[in-house]
JSON list of C-alpha atoms in Angstrom, two decimals:
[
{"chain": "A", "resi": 1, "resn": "UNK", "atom": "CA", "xyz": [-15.68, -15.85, 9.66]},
{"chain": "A", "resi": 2, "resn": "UNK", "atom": "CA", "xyz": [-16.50, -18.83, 7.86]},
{"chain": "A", "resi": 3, "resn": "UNK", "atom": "CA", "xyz": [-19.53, -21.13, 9.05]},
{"chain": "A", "resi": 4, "resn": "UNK", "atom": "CA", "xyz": [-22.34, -23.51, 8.01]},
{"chain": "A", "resi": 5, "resn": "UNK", "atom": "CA", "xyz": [-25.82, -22.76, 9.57]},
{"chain": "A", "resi": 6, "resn": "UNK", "atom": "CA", "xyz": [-28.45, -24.78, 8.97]},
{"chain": "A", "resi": 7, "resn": "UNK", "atom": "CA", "xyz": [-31.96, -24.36, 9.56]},
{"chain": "A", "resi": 8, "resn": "UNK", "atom": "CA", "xyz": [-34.79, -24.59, 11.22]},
{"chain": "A", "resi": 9, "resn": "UNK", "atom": "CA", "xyz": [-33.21, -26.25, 13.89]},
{"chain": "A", "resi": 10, "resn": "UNK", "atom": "CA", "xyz": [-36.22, -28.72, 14.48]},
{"chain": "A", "resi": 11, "resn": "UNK", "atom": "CA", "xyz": [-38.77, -29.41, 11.99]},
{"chain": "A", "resi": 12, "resn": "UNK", "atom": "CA", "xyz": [-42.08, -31.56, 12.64]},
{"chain": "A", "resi": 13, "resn": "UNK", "atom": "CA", "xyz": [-43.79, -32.55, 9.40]},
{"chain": "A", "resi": 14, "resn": "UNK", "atom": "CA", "xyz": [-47.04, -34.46, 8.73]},
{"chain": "A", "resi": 15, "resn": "UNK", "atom": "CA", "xyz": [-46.49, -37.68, 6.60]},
{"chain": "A", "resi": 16, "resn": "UNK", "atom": "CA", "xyz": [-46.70, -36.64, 2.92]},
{"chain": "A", "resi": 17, "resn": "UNK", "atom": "CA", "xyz": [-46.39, -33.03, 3.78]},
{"chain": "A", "resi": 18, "resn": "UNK", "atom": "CA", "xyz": [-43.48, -31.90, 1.49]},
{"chain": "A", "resi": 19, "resn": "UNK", "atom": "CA", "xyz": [-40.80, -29.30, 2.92]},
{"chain": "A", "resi": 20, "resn": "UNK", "atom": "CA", "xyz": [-37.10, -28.16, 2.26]},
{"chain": "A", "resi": 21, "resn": "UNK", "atom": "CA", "xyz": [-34.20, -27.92, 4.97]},
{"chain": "A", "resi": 22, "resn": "UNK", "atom": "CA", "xyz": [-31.46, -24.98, 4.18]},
{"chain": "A", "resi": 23, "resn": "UNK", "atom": "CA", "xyz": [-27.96, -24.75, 4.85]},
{"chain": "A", "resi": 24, "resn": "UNK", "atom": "CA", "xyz": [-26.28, -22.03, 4.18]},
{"chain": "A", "resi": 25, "resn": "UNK", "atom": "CA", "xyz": [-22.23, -21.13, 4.00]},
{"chain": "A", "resi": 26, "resn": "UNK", "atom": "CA", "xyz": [-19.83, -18.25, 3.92]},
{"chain": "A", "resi": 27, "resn": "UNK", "atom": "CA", "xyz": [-16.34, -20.65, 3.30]},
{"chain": "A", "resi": 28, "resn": "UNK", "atom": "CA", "xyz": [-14.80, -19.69, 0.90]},
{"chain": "A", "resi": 29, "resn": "UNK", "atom": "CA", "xyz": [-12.72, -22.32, -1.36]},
{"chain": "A", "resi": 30, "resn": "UNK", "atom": "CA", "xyz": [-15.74, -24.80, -1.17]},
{"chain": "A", "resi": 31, "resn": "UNK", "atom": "CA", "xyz": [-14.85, -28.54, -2.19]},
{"chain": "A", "resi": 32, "resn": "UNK", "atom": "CA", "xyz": [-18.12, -29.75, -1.83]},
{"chain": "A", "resi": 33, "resn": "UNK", "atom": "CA", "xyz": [-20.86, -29.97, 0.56]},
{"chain": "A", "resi": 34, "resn": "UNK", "atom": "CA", "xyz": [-22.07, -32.89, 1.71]},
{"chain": "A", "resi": 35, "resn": "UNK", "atom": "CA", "xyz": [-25.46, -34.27, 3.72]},
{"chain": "A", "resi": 36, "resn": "UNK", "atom": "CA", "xyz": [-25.70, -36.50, 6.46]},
{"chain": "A", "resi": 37, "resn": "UNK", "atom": "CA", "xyz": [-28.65, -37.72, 8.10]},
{"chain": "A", "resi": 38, "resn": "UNK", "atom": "CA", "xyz": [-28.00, -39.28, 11.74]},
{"chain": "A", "resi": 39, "resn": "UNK", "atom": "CA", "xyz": [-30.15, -41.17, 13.68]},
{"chain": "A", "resi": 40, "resn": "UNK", "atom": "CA", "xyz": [-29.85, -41.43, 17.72]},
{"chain": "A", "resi": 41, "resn": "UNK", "atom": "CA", "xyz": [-27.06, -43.00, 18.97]},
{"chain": "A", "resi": 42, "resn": "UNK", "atom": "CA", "xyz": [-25.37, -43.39, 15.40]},
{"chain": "A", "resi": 43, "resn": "UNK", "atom": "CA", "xyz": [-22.94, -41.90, 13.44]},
{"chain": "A", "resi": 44, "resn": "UNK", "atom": "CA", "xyz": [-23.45, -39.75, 10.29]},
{"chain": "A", "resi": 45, "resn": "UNK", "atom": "CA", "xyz": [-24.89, -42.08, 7.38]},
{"chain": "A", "resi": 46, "resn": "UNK", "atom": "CA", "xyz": [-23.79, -40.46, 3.80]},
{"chain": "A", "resi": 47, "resn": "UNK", "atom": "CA", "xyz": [-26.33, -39.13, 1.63]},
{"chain": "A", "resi": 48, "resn": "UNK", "atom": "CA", "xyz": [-25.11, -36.66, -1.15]},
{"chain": "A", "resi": 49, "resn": "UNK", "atom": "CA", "xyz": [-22.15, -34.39, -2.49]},
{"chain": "A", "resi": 50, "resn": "UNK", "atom": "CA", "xyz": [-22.76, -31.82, -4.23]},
{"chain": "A", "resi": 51, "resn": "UNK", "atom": "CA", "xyz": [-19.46, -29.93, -5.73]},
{"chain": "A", "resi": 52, "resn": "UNK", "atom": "CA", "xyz": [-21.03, -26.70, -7.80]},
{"chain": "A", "resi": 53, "resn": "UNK", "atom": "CA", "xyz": [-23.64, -24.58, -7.94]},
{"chain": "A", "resi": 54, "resn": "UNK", "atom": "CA", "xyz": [-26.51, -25.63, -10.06]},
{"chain": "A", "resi": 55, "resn": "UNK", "atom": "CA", "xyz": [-25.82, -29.21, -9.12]},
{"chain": "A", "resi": 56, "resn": "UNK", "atom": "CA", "xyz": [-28.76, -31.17, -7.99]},
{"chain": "A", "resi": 57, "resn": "UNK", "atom": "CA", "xyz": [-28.61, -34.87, -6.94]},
{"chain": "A", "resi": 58, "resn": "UNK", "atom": "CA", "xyz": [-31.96, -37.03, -5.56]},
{"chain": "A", "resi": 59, "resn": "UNK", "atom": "CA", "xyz": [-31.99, -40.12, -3.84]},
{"chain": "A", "resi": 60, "resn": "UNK", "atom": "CA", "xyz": [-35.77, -41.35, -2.90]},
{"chain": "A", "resi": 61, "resn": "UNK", "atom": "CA", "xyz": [-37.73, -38.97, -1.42]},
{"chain": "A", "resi": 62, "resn": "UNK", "atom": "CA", "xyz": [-34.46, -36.67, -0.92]},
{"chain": "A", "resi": 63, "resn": "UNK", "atom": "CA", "xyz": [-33.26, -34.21, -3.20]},
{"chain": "A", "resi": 64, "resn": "UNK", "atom": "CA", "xyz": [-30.13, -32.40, -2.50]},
{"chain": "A", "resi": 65, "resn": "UNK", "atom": "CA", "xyz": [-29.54, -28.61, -4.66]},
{"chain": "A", "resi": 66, "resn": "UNK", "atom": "CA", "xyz": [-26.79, -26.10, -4.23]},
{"chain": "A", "resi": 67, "resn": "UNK", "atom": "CA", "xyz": [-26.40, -22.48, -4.98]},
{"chain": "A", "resi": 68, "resn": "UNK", "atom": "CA", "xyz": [-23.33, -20.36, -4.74]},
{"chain": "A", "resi": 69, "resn": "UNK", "atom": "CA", "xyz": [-24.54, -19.60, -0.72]},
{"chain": "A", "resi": 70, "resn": "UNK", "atom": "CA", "xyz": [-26.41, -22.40, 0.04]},
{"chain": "A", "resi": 71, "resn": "UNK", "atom": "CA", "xyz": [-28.05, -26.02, -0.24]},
{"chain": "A", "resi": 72, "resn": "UNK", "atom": "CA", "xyz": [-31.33, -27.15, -0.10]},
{"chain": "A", "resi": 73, "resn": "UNK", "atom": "CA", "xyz": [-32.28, -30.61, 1.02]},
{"chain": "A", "resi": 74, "resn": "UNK", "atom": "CA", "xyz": [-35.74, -30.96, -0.14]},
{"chain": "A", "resi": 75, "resn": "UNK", "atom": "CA", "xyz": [-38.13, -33.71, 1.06]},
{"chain": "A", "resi": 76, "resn": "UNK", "atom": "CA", "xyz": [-40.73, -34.96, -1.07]},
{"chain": "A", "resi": 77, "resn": "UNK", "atom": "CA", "xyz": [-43.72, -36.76, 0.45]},
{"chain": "A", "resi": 78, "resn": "UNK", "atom": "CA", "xyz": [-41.81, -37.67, 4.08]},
{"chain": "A", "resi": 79, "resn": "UNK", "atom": "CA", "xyz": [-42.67, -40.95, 5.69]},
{"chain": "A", "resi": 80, "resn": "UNK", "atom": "CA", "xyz": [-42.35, -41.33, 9.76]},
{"chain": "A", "resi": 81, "resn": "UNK", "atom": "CA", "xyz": [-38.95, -43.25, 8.88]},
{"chain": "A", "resi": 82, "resn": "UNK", "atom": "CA", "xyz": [-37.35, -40.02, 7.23]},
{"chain": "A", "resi": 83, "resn": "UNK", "atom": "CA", "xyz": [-37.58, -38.92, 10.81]},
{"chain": "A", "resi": 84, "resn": "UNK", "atom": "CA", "xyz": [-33.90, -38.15, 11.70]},
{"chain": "A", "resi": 85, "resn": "UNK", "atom": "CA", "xyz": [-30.93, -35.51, 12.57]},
{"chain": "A", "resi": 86, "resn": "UNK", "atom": "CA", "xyz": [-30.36, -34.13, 9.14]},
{"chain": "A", "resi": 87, "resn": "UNK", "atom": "CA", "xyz": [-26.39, -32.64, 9.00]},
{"chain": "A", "resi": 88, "resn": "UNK", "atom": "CA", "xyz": [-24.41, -30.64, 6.56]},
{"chain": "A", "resi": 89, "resn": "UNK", "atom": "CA", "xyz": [-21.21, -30.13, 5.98]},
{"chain": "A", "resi": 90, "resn": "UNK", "atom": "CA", "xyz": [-18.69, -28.28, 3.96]},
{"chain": "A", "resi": 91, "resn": "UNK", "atom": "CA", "xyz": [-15.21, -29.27, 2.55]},
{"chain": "A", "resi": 92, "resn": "UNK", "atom": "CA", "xyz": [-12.80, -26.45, 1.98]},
{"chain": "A", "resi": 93, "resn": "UNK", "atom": "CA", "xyz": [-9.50, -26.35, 1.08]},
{"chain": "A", "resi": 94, "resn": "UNK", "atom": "CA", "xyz": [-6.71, -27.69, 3.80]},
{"chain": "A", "resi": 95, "resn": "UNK", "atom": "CA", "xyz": [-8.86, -30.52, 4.12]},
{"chain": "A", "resi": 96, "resn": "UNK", "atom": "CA", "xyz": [-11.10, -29.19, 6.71]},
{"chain": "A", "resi": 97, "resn": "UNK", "atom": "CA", "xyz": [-14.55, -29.60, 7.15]},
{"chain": "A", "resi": 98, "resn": "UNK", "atom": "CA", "xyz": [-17.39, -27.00, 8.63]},
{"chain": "A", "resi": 99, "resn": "UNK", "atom": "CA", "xyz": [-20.56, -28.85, 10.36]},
{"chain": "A", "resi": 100, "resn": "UNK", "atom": "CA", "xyz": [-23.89, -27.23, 10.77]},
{"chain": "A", "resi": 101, "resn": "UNK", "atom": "CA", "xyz": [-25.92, -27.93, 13.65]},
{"chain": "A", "resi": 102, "resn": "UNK", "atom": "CA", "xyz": [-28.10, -30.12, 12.00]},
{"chain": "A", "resi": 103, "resn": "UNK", "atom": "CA", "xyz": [-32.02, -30.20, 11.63]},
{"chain": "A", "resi": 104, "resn": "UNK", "atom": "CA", "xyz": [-33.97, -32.13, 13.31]},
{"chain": "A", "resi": 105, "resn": "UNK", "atom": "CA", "xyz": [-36.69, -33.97, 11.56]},
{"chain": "A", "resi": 106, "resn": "UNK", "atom": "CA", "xyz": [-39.91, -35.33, 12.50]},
{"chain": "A", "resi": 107, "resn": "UNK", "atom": "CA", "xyz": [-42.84, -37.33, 10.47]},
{"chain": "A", "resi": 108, "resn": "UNK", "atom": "CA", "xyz": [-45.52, -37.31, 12.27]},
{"chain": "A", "resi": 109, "resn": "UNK", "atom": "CA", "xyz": [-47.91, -40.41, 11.01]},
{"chain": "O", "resi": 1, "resn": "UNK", "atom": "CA", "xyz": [-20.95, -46.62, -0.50]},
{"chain": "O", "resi": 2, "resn": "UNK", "atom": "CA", "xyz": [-18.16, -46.71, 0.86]},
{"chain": "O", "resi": 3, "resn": "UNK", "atom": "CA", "xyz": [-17.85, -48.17, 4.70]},
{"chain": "O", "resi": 4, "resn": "UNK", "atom": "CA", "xyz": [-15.93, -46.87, 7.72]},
{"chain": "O", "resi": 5, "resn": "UNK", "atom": "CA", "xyz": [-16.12, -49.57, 10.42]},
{"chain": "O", "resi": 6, "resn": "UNK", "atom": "CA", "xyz": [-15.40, -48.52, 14.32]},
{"chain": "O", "resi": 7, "resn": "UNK", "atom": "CA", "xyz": [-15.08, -50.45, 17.19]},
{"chain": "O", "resi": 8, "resn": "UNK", "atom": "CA", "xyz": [-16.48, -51.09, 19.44]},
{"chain": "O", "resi": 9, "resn": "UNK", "atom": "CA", "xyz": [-19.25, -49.47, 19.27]},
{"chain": "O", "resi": 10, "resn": "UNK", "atom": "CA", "xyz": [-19.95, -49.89, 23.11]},
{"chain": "O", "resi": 11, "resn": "UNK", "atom": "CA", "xyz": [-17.37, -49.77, 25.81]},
{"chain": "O", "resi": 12, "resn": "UNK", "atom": "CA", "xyz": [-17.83, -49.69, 29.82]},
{"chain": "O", "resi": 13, "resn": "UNK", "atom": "CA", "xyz": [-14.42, -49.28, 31.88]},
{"chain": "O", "resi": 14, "resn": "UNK", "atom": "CA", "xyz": [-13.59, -48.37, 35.74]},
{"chain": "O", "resi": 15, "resn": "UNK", "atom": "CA", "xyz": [-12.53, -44.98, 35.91]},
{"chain": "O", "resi": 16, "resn": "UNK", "atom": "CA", "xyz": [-8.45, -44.82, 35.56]},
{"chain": "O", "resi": 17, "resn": "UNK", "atom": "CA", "xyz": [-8.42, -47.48, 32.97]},
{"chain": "O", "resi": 18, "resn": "UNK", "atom": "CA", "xyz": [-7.75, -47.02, 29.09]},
{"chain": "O", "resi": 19, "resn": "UNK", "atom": "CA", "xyz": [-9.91, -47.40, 26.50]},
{"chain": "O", "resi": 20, "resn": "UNK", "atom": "CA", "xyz": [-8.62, -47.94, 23.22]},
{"chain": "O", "resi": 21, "resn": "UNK", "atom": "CA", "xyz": [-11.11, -47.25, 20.15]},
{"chain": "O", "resi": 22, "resn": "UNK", "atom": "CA", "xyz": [-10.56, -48.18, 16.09]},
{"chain": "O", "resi": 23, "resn": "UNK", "atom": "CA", "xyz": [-11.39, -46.61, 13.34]},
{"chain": "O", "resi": 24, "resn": "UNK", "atom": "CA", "xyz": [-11.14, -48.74, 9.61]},
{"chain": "O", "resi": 25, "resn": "UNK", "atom": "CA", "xyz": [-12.12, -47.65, 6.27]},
{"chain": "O", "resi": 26, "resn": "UNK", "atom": "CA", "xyz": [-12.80, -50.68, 4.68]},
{"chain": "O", "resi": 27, "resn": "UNK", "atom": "CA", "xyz": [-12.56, -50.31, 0.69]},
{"chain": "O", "resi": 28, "resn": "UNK", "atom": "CA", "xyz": [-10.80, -47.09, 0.59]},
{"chain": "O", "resi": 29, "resn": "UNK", "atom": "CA", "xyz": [-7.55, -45.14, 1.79]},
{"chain": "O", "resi": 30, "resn": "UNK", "atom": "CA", "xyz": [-7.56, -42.68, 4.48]},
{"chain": "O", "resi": 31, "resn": "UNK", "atom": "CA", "xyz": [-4.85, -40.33, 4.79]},
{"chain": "O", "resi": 32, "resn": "UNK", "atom": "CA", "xyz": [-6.71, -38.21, 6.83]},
{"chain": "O", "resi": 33, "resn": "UNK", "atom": "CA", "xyz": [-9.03, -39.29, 9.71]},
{"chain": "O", "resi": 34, "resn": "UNK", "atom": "CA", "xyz": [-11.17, -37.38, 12.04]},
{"chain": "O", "resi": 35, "resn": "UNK", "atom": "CA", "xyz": [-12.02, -37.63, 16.17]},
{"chain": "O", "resi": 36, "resn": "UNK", "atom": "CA", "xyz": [-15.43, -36.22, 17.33]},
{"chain": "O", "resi": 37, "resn": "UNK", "atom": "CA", "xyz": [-17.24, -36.35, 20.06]},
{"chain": "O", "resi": 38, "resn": "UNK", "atom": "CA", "xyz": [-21.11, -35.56, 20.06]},
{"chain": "O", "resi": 39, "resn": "UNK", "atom": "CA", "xyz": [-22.89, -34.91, 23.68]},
{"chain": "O", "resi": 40, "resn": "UNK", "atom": "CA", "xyz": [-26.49, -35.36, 24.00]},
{"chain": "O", "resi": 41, "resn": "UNK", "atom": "CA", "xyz": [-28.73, -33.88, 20.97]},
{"chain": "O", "resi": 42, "resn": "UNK", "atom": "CA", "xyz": [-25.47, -31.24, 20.25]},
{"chain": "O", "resi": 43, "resn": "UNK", "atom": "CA", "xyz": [-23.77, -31.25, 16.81]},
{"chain": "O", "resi": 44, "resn": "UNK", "atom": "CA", "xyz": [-19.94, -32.76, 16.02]},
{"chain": "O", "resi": 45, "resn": "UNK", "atom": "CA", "xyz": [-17.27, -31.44, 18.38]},
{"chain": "O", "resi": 46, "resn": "UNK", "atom": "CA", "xyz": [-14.14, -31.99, 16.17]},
{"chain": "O", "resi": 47, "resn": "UNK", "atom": "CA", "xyz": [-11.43, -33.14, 18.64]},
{"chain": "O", "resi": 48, "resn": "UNK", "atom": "CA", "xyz": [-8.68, -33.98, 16.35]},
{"chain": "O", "resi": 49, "resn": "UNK", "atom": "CA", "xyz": [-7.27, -34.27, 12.53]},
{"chain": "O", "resi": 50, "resn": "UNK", "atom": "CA", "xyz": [-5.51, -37.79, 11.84]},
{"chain": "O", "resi": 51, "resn": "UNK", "atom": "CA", "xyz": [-2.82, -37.96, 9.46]},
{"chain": "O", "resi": 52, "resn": "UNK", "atom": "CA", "xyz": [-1.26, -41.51, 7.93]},
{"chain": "O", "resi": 53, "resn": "UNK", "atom": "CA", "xyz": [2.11, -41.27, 9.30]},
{"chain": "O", "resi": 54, "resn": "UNK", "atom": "CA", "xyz": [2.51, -38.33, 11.25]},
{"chain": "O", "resi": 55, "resn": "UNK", "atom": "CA", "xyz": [1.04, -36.58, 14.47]},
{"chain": "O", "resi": 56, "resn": "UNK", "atom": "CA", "xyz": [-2.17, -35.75, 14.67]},
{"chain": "O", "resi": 57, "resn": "UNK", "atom": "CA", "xyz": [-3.16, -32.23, 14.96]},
{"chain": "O", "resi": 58, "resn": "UNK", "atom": "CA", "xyz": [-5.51, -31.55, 18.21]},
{"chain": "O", "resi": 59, "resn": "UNK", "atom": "CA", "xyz": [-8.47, -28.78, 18.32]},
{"chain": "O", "resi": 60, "resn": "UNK", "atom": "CA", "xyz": [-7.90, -25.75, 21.05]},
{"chain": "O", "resi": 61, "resn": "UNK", "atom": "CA", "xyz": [-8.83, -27.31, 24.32]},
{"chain": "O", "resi": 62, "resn": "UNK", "atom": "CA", "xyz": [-8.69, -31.20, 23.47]},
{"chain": "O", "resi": 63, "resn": "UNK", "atom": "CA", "xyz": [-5.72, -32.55, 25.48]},
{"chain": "O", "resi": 64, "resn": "UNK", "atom": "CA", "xyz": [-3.19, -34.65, 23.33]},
{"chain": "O", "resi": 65, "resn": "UNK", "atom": "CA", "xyz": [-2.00, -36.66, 26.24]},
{"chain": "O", "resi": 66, "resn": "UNK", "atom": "CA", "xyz": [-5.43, -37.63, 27.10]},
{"chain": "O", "resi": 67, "resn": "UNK", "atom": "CA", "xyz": [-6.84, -38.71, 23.89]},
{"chain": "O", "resi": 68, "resn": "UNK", "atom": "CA", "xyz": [-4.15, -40.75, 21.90]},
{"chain": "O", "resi": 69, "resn": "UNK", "atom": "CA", "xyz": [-4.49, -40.73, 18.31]},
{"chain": "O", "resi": 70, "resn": "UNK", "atom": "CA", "xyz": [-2.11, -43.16, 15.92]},
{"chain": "O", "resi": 71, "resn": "UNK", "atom": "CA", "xyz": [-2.30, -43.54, 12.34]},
{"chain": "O", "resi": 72, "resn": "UNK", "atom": "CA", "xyz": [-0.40, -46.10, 11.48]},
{"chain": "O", "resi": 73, "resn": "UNK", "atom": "CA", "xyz": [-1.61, -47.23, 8.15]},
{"chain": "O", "resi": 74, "resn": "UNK", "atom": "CA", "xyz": [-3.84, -46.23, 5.67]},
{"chain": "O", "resi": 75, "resn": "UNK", "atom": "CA", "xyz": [-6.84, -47.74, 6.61]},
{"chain": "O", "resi": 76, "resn": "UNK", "atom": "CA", "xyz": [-6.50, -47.60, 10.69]},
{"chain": "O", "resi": 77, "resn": "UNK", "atom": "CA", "xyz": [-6.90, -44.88, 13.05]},
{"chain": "O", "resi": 78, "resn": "UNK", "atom": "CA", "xyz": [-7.24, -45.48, 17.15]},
{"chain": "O", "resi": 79, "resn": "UNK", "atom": "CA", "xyz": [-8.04, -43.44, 19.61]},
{"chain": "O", "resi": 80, "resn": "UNK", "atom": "CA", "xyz": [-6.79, -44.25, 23.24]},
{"chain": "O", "resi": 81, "resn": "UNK", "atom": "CA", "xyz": [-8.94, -42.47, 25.87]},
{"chain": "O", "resi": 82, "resn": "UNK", "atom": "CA", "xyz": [-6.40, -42.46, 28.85]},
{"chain": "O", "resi": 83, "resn": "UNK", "atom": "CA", "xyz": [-6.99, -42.73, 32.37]},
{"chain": "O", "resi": 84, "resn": "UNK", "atom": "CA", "xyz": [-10.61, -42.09, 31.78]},
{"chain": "O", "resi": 85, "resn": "UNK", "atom": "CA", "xyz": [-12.73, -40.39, 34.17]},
{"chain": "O", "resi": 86, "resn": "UNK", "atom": "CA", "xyz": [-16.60, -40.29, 34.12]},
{"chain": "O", "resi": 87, "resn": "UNK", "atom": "CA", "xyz": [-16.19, -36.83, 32.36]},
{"chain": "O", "resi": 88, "resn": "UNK", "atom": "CA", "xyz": [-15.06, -38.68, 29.28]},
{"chain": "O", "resi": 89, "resn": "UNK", "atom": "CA", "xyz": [-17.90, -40.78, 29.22]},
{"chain": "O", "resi": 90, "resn": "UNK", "atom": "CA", "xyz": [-19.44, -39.56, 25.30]},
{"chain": "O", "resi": 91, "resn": "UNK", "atom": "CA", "xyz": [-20.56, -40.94, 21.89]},
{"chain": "O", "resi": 92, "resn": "UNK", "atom": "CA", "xyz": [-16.77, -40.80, 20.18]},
{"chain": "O", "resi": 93, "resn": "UNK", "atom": "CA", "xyz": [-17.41, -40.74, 16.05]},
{"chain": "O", "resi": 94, "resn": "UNK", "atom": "CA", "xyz": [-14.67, -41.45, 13.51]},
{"chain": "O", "resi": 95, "resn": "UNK", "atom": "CA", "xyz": [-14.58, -39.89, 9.74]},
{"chain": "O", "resi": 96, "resn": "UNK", "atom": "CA", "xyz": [-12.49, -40.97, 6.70]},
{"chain": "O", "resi": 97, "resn": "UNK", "atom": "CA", "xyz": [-11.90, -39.01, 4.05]},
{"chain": "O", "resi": 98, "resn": "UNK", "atom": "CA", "xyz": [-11.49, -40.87, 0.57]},
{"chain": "O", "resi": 99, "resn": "UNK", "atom": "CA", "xyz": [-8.57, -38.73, -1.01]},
{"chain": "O", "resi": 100, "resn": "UNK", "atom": "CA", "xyz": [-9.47, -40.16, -4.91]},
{"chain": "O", "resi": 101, "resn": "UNK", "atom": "CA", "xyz": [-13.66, -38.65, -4.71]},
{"chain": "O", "resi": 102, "resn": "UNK", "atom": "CA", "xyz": [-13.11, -36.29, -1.60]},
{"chain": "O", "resi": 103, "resn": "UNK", "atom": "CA", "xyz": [-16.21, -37.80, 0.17]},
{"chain": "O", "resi": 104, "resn": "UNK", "atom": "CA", "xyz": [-16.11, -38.09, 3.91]},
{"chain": "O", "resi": 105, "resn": "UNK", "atom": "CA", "xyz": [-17.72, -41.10, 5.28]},
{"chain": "O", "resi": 106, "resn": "UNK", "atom": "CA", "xyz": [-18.37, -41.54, 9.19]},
{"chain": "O", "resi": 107, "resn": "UNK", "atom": "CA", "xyz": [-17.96, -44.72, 11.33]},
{"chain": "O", "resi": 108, "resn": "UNK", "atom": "CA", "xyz": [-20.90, -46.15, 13.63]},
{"chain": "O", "resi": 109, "resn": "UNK", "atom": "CA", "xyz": [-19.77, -44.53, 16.57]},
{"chain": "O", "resi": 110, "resn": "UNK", "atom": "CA", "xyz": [-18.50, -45.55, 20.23]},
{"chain": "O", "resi": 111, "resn": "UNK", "atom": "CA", "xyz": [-20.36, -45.12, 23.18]},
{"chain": "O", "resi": 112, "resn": "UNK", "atom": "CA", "xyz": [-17.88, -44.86, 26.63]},
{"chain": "O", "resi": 113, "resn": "UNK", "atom": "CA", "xyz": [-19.40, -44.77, 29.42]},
{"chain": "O", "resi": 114, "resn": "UNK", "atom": "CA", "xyz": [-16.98, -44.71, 32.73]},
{"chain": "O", "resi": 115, "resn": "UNK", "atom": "CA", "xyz": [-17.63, -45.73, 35.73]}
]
């Protein structure tokens, strides 16, 4: 069956302490995969698409990489405002989308 | 980037009323829209797929009648909660999905509380 998992589920970081979230799919007919980061009471802001594998795309202190299986959204030197609901997604064909449960982040000053 | 505006963002009704709820994108054109709705520290509960022009298709267990979805331009979507009840009280989210880069972008999100 197709899915999206992402993990961990909750992650609590020191500030500067470096660390990767993972999300990993079994779709098949991937059109990209996207990251989110939500904070409480918001919706999804946009961070990164990433189409094929080998594809890497940064954005401050974010960096966003994807493999045939799975995407890594790695966090460089995290500051208490990276703290947040990190989500991925994945675009297949039919226009559908897969969510993960997200990660929950947390810089810890 | 590109922006998805909802409104309103909060809404408090007596239960048995209607709540209507928009959905723009703002520099881009959506044939396709999403509904979720997102309870308390869970993930995206896809209620329904919004297409310009024609019914929307509802997920297993989301009632059609209840939540009204029109999509009558390319840039609109609403979503009418009907005759709410407290039960529908929830943090309603709206997607876009820009058809020329394939990138979905999300709204601000609705919170309805009933009374």
């Amino acid at each position: 069956e197709d899915q999206v998992t992402q993990s961990p589920e909750a992650l609590r970081l020191q500030e500067g302490e470096s660390s990767s979230l993972n999300c990993s799919y079994t779709v098949s007919g991937l059109r990209g995969l996207f990251w989110y980061r939500q904070d409480p009471g918001k919706g999804p802001e946009f961070l990164f698409t990433l189409y094929s594998a080998g594809e890497e795309k940064e954005k401050e202190r974010l960096k966003a990489t994807l493999t045939k299986k799975e995407s890594f959204l790695h966090i460089t030197a995290p500051k208490p405002e990276d703290s947040a609901t990190y989500l991925c997604a994945v675009h297949y064909t039919g226009n559908q989308f897969y969510f993960g449960t997200g990660t929950s982040l947390t810089v810890i000053p | 980037g590109a922006v998805v505006s909802q409104h309103p963002s909060r809404v408090i009704c007596k239960s048995g009323t209607s709540v209507k709820i928009e959905c723009r994108s703002l520099d881009f054109q959506a044939t396709t829209m999403f509904w979720y709705r997102q309870f308390p520290k869970q993930s995206l509960m896809l209620m329904a797929t919004s297409n310009e022009g024609s019914k929307a298709t509802y997920e297993q267990g989301v009632e059609k009648d209840k939540f009204l979805i029109n999509h009558a331009s390319l840039t609109l979507s609403t979503l009418t909660v009907t005759s709410a009840h407290p039960e529908d009280s929830s943090f309603y989210i709206c997607s876009a999905l820009d058809v020329n880069t394939g990138e979905l972008f999300f709204g601000e999100g609705s919170r309805l509380t009933v009374l």
